[in-house]
PDB file of N, CA, C and O in Angstrom, chain B, residues numbered from 101:
ATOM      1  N   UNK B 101     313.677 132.927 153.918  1.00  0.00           N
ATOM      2  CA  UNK B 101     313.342 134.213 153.350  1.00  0.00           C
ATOM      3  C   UNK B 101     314.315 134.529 152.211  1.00  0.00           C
ATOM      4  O   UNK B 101     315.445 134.040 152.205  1.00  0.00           O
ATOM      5  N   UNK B 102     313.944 135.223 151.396  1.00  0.00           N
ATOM      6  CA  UNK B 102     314.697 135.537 149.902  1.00  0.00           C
ATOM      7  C   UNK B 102     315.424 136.953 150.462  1.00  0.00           C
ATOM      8  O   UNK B 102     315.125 137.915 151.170  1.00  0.00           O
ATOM      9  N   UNK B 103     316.279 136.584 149.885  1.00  0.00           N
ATOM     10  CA  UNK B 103     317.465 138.060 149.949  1.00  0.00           C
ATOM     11  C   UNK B 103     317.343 138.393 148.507  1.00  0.00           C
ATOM     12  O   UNK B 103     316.779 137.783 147.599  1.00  0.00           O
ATOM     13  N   UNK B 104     317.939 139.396 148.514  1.00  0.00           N
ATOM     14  CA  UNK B 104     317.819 140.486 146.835  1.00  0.00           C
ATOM     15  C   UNK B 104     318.530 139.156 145.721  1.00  0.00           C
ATOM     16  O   UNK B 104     318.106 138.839 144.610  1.00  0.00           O
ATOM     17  N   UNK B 105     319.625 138.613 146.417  1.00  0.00           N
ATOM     18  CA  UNK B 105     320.205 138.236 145.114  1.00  0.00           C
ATOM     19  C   UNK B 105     320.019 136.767 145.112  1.00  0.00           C
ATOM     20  O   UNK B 105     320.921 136.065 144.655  1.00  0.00           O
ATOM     21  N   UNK B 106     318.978 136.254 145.561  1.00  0.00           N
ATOM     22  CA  UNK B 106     318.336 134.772 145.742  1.00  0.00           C
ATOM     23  C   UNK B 106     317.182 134.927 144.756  1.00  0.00           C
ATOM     24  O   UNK B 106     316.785 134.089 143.947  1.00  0.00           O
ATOM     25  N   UNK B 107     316.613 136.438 145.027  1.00  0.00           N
ATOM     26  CA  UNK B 107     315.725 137.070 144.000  1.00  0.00           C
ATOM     27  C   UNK B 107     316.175 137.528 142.851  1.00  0.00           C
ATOM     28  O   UNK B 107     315.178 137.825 142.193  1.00  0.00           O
ATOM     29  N   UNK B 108     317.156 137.754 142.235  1.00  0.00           N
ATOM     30  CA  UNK B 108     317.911 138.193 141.386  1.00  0.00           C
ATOM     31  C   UNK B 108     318.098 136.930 140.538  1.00  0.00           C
ATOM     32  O   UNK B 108     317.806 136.746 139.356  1.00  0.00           O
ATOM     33  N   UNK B 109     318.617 136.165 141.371  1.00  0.00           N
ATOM     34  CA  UNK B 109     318.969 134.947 140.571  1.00  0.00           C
ATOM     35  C   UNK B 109     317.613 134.241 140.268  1.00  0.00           C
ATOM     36  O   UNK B 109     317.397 134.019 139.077  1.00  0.00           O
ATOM     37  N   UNK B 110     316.819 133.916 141.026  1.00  0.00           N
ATOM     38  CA  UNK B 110     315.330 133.168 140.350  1.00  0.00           C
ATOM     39  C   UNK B 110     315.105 133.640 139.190  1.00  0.00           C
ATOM     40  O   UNK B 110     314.960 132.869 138.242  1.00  0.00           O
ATOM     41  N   UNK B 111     315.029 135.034 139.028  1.00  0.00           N
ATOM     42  CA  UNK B 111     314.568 136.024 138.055  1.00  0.00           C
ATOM     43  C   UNK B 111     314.744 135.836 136.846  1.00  0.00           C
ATOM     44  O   UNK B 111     313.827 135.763 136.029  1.00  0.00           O
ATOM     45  N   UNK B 112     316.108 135.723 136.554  1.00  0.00           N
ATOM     46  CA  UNK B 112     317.012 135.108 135.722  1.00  0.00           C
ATOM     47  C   UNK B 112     317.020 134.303 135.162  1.00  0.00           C
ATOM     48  O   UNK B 112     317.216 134.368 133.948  1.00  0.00           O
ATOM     49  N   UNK B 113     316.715 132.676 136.094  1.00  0.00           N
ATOM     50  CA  UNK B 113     316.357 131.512 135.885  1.00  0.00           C
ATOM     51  C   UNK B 113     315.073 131.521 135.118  1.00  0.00           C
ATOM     52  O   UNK B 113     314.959 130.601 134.307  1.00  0.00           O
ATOM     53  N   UNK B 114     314.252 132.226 135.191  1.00  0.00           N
ATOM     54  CA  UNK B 114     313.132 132.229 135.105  1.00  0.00           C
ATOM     55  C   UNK B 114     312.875 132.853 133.367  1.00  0.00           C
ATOM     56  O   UNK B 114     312.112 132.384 132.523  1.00  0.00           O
ATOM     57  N   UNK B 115     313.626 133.817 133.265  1.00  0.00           N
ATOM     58  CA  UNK B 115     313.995 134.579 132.101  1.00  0.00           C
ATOM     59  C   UNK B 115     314.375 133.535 131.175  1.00  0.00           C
ATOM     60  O   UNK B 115     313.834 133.187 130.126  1.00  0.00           O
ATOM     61  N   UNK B 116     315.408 133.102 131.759  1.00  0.00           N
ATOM     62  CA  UNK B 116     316.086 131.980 130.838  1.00  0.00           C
ATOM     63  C   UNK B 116     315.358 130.603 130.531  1.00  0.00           C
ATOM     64  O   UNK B 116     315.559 130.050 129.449  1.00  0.00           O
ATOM     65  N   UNK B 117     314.337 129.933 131.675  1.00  0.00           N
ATOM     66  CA  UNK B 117     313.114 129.863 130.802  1.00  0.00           C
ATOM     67  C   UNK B 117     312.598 129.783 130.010  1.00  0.00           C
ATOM     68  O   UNK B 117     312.463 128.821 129.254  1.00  0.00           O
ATOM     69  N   UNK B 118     311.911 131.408 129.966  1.00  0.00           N
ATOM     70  CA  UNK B 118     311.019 131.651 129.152  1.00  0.00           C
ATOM     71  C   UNK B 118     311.859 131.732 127.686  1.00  0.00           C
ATOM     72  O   UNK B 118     311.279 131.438 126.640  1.00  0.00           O
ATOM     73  N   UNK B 119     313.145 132.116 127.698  1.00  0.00           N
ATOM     74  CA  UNK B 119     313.748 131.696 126.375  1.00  0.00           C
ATOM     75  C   UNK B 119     313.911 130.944 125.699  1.00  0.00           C
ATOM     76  O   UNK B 119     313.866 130.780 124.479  1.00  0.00           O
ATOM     77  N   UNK B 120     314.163 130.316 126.703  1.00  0.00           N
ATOM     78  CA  UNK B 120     314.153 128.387 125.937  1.00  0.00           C
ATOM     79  C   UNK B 120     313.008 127.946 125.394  1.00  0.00           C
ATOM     80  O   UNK B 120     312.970 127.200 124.415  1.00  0.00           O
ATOM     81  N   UNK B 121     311.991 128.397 126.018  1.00  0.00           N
ATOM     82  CA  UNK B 121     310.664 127.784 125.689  1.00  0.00           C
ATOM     83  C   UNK B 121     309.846 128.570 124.258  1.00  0.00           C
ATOM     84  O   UNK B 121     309.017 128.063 123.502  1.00  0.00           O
ATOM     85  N   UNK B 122     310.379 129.845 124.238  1.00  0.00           N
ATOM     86  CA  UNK B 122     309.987 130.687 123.061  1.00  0.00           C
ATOM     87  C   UNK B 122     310.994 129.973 121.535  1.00  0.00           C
ATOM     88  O   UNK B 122     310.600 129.754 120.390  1.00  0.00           O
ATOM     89  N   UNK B 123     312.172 129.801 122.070  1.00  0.00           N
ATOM     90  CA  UNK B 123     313.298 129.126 121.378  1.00  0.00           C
ATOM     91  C   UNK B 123     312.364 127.999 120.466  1.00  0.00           C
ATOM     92  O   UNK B 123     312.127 128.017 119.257  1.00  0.00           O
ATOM     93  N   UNK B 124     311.963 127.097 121.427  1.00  0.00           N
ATOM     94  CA  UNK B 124     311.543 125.986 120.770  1.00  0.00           C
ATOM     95  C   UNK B 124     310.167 125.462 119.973  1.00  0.00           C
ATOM     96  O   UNK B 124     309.737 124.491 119.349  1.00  0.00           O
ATOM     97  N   UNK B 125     309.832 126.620 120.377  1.00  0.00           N
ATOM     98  CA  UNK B 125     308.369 127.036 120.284  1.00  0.00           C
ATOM     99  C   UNK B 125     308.876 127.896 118.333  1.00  0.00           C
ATOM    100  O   UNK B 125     308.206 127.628 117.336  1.00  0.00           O
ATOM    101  N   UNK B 126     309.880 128.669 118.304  1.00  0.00           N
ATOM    102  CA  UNK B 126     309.720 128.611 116.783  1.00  0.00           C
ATOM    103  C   UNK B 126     310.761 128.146 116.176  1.00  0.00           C
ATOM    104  O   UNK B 126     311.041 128.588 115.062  1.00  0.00           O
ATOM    105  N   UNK B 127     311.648 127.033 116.862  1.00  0.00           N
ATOM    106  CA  UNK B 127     311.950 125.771 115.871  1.00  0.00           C
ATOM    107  C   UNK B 127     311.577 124.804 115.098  1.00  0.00           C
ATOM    108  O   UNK B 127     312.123 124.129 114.225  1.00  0.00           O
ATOM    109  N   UNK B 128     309.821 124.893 115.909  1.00  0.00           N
ATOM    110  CA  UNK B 128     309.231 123.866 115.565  1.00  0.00           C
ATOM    111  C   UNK B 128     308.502 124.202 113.603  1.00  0.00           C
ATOM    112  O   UNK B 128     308.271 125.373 113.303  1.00  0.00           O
ATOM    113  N   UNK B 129     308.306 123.348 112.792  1.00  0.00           N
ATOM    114  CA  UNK B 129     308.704 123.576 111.455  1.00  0.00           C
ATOM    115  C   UNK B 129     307.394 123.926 110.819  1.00  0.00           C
ATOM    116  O   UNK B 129     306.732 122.889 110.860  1.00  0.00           O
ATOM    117  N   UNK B 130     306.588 125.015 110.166  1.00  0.00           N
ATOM    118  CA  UNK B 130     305.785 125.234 110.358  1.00  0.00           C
ATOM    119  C   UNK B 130     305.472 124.819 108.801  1.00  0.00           C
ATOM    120  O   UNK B 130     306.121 125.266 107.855  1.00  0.00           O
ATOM    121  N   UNK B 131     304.390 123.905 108.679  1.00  0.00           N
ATOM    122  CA  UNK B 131     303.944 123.197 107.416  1.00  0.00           C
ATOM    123  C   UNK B 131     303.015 123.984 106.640  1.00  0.00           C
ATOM    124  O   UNK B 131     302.763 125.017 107.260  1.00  0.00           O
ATOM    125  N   UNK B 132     302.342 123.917 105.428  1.00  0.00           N
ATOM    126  CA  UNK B 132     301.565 124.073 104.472  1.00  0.00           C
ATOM    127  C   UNK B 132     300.483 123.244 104.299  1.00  0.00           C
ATOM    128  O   UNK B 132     299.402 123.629 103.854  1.00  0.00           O
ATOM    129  N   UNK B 133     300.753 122.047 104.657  1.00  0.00           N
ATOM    130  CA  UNK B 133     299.969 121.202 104.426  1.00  0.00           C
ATOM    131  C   UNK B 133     298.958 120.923 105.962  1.00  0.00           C
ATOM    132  O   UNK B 133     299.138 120.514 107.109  1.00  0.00           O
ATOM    133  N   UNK B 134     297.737 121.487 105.031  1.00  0.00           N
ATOM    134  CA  UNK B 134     296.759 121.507 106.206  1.00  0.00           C
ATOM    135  C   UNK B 134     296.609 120.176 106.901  1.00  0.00           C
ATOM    136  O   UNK B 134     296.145 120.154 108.041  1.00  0.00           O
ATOM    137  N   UNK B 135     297.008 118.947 106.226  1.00  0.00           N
ATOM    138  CA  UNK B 135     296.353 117.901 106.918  1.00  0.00           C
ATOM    139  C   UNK B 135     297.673 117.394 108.192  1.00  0.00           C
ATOM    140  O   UNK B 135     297.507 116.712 109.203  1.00  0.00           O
ATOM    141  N   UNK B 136     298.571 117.836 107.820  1.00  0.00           N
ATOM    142  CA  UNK B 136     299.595 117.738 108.857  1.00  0.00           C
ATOM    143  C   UNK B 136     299.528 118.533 109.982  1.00  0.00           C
ATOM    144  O   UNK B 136     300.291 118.347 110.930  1.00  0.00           O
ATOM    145  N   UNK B 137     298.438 119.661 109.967  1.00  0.00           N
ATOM    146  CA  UNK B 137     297.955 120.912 110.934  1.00  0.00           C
ATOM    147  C   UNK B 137     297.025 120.182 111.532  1.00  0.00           C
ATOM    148  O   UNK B 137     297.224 120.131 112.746  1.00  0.00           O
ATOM    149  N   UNK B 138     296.168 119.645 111.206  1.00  0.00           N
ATOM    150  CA  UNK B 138     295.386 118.721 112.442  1.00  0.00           C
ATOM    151  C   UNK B 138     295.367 117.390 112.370  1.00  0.00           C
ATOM    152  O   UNK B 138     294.496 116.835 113.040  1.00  0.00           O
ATOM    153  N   UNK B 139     296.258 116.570 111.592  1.00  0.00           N
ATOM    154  CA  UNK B 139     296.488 115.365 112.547  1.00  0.00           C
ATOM    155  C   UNK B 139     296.490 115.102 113.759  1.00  0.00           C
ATOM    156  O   UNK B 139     297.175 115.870 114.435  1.00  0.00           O
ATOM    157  N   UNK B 140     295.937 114.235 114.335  1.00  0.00           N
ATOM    158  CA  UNK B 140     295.656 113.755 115.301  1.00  0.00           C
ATOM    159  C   UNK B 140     294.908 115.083 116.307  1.00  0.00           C
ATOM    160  O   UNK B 140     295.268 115.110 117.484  1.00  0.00           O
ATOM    161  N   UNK B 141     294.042 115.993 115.905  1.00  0.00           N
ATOM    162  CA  UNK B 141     293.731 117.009 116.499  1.00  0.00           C
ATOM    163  C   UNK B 141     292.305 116.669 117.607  1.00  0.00           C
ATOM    164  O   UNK B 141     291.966 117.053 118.726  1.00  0.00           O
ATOM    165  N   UNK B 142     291.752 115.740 116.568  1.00  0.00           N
ATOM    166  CA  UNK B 142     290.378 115.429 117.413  1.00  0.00           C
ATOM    167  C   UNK B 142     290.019 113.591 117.297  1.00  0.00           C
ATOM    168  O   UNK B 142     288.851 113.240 117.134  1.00  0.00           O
ATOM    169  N   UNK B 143     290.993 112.687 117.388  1.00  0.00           N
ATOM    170  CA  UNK B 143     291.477 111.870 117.371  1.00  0.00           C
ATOM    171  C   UNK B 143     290.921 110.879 118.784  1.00  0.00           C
ATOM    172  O   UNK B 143     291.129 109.667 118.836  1.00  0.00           O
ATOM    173  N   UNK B 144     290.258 111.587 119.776  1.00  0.00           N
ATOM    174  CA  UNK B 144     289.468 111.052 120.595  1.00  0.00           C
ATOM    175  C   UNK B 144     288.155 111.595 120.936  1.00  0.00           C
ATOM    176  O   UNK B 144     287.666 111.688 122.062  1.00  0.00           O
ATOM    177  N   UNK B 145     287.733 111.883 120.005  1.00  0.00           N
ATOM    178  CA  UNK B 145     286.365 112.611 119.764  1.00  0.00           C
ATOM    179  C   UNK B 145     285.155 111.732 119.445  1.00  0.00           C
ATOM    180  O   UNK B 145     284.751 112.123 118.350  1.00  0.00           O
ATOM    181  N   UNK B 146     284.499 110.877 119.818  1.00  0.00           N
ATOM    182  CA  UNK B 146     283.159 109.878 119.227  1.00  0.00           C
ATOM    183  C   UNK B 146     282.781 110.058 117.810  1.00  0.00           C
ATOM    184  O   UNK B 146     282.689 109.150 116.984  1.00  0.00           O
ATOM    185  N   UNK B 147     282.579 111.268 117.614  1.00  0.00           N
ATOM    186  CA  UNK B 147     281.950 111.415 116.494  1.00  0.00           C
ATOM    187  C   UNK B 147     283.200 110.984 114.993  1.00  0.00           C
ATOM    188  O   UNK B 147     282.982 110.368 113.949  1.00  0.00           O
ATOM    189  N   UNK B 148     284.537 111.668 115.550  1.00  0.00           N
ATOM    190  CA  UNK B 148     285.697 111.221 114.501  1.00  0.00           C
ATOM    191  C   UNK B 148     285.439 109.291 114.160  1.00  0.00           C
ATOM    192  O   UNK B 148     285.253 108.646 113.127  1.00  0.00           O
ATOM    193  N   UNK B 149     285.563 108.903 115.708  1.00  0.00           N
ATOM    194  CA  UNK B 149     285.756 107.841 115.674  1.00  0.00           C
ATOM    195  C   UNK B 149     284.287 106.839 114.794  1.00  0.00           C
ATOM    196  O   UNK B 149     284.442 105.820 114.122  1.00  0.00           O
ATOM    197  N   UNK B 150     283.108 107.463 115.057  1.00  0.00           N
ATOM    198  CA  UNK B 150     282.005 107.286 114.467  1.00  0.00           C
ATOM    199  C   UNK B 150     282.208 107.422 112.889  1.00  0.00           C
ATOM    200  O   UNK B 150     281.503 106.608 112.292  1.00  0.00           O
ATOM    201  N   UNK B 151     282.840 108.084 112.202  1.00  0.00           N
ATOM    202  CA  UNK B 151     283.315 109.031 111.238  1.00  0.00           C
ATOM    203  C   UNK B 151     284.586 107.671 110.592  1.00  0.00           C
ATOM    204  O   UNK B 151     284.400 107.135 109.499  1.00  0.00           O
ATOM    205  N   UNK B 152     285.163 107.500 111.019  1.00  0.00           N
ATOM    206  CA  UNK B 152     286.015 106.277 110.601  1.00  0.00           C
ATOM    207  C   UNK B 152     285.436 105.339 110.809  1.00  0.00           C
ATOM    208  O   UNK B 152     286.229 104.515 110.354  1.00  0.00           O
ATOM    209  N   UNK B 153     284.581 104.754 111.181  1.00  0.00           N
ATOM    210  CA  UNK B 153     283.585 103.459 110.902  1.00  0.00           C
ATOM    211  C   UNK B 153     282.638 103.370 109.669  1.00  0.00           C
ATOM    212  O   UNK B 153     282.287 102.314 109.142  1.00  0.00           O
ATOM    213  N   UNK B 154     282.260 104.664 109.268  1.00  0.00           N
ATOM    214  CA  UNK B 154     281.265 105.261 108.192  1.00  0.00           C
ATOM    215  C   UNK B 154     282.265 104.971 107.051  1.00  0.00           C
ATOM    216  O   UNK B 154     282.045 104.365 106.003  1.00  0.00           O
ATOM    217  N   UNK B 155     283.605 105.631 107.558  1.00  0.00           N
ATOM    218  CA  UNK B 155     284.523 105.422 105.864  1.00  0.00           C
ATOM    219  C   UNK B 155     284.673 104.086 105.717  1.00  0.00           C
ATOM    220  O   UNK B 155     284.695 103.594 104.589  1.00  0.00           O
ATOM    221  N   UNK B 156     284.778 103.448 106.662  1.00  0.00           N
ATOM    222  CA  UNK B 156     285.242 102.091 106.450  1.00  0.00           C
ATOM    223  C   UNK B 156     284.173 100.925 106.003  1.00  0.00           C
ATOM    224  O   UNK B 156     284.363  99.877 105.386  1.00  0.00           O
ATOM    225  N   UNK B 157     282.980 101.501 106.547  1.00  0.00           N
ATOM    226  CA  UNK B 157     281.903  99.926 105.460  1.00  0.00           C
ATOM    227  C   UNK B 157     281.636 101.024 104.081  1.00  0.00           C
ATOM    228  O   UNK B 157     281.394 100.468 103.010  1.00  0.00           O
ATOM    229  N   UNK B 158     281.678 102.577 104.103  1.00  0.00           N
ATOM    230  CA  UNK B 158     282.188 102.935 102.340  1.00  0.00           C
ATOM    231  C   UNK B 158     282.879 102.298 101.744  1.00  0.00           C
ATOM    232  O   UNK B 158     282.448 102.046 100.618  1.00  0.00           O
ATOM    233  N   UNK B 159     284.321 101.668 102.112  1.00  0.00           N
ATOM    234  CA  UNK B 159     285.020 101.227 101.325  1.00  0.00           C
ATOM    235  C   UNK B 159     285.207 100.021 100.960  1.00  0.00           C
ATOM    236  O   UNK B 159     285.697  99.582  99.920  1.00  0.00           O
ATOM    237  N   UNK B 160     284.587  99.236 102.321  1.00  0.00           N
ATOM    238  CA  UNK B 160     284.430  97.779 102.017  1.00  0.00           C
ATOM    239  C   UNK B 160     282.835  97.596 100.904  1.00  0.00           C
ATOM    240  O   UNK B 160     282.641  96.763 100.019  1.00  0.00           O
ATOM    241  N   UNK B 161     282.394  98.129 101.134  1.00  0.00           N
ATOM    242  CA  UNK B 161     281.007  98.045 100.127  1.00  0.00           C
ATOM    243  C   UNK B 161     281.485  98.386  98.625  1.00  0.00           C
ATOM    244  O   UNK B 161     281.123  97.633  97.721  1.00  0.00           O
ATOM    245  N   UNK B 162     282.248  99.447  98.358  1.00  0.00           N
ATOM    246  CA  UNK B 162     282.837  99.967  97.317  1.00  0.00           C
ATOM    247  C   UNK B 162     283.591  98.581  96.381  1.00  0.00           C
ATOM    248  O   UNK B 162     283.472  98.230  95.207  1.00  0.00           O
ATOM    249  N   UNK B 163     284.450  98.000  97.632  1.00  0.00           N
ATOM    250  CA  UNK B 163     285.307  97.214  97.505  1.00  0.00           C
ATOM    251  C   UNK B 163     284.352  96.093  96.722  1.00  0.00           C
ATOM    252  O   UNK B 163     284.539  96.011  95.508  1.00  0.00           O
ATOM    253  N   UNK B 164     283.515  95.370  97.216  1.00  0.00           N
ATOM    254  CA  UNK B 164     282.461  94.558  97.030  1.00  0.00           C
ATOM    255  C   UNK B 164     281.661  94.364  95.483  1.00  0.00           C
ATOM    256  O   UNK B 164     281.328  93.425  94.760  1.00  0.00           O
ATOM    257  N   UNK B 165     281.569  96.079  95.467  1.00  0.00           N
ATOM    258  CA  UNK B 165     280.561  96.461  94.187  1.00  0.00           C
ATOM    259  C   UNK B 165     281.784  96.513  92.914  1.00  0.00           C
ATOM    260  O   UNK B 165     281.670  96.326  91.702  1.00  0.00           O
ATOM    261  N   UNK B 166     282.706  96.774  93.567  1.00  0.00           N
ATOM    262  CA  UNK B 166     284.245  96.848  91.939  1.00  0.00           C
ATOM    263  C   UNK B 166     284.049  95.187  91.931  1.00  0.00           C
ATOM    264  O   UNK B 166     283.803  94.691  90.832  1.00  0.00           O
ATOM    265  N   UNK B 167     284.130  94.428  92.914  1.00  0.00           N
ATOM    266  CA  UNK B 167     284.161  93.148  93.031  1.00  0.00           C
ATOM    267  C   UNK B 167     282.824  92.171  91.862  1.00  0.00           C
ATOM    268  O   UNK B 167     283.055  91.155  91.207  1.00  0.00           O
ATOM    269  N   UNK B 168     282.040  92.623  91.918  1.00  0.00           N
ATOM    270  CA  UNK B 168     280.734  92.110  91.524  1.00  0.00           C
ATOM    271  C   UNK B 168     280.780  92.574  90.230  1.00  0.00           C
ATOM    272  O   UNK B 168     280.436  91.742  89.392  1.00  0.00           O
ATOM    273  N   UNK B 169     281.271  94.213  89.608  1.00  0.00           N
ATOM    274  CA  UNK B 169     281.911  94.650  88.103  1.00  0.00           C
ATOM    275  C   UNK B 169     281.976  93.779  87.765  1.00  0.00           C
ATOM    276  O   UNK B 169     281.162  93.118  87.119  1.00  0.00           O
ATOM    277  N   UNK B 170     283.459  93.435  88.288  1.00  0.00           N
ATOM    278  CA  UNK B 170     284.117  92.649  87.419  1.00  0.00           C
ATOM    279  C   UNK B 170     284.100  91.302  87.124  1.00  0.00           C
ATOM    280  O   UNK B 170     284.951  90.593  86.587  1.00  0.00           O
ATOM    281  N   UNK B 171     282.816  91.017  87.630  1.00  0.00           N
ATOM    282  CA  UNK B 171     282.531  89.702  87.890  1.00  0.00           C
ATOM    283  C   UNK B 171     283.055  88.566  88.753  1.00  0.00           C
ATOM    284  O   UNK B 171     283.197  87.397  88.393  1.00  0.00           O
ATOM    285  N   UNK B 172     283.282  89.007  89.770  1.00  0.00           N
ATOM    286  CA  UNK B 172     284.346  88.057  90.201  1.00  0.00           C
ATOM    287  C   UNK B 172     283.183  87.423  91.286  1.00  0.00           C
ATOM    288  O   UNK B 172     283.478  86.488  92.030  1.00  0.00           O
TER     289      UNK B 172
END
């Protein structure tokens, strides 16, 4: 069973806590740059991942057609 100052002291602990955690919570460095705001935000999502397969035969096709320019 808790006595007053078993309760007193949790309390405290608990306080101190929540300080730490507010503490670090605005250490953390708050950017401008939107793309650093959701990096990695939806990063296991199908459709992202669907979404990076799409960019990627864009660029290899891209790659292909500069390729064929220039005659190569």
């Amino acid at each position: 069973m808790l006595n007053e100052t078993n309760l007193e002291k949790r309390l405290i602990d608990i306080e101190q806590a929540i300080t730490d955690i507010q503490t670090k919570i605005n250490e953390q460095p708050l950017s401008n740059n939107w793309l650093e705001k959701i990096t990695g935000s939806i990063s296991d999502e199908s459709a992202f991942l669907e979404a990076l397969e799409y960019g990627e035969k864009w660029r290899k096709s891209e790659k292909l057609t500069d390729e064929i320019d220039e005659g190569k």
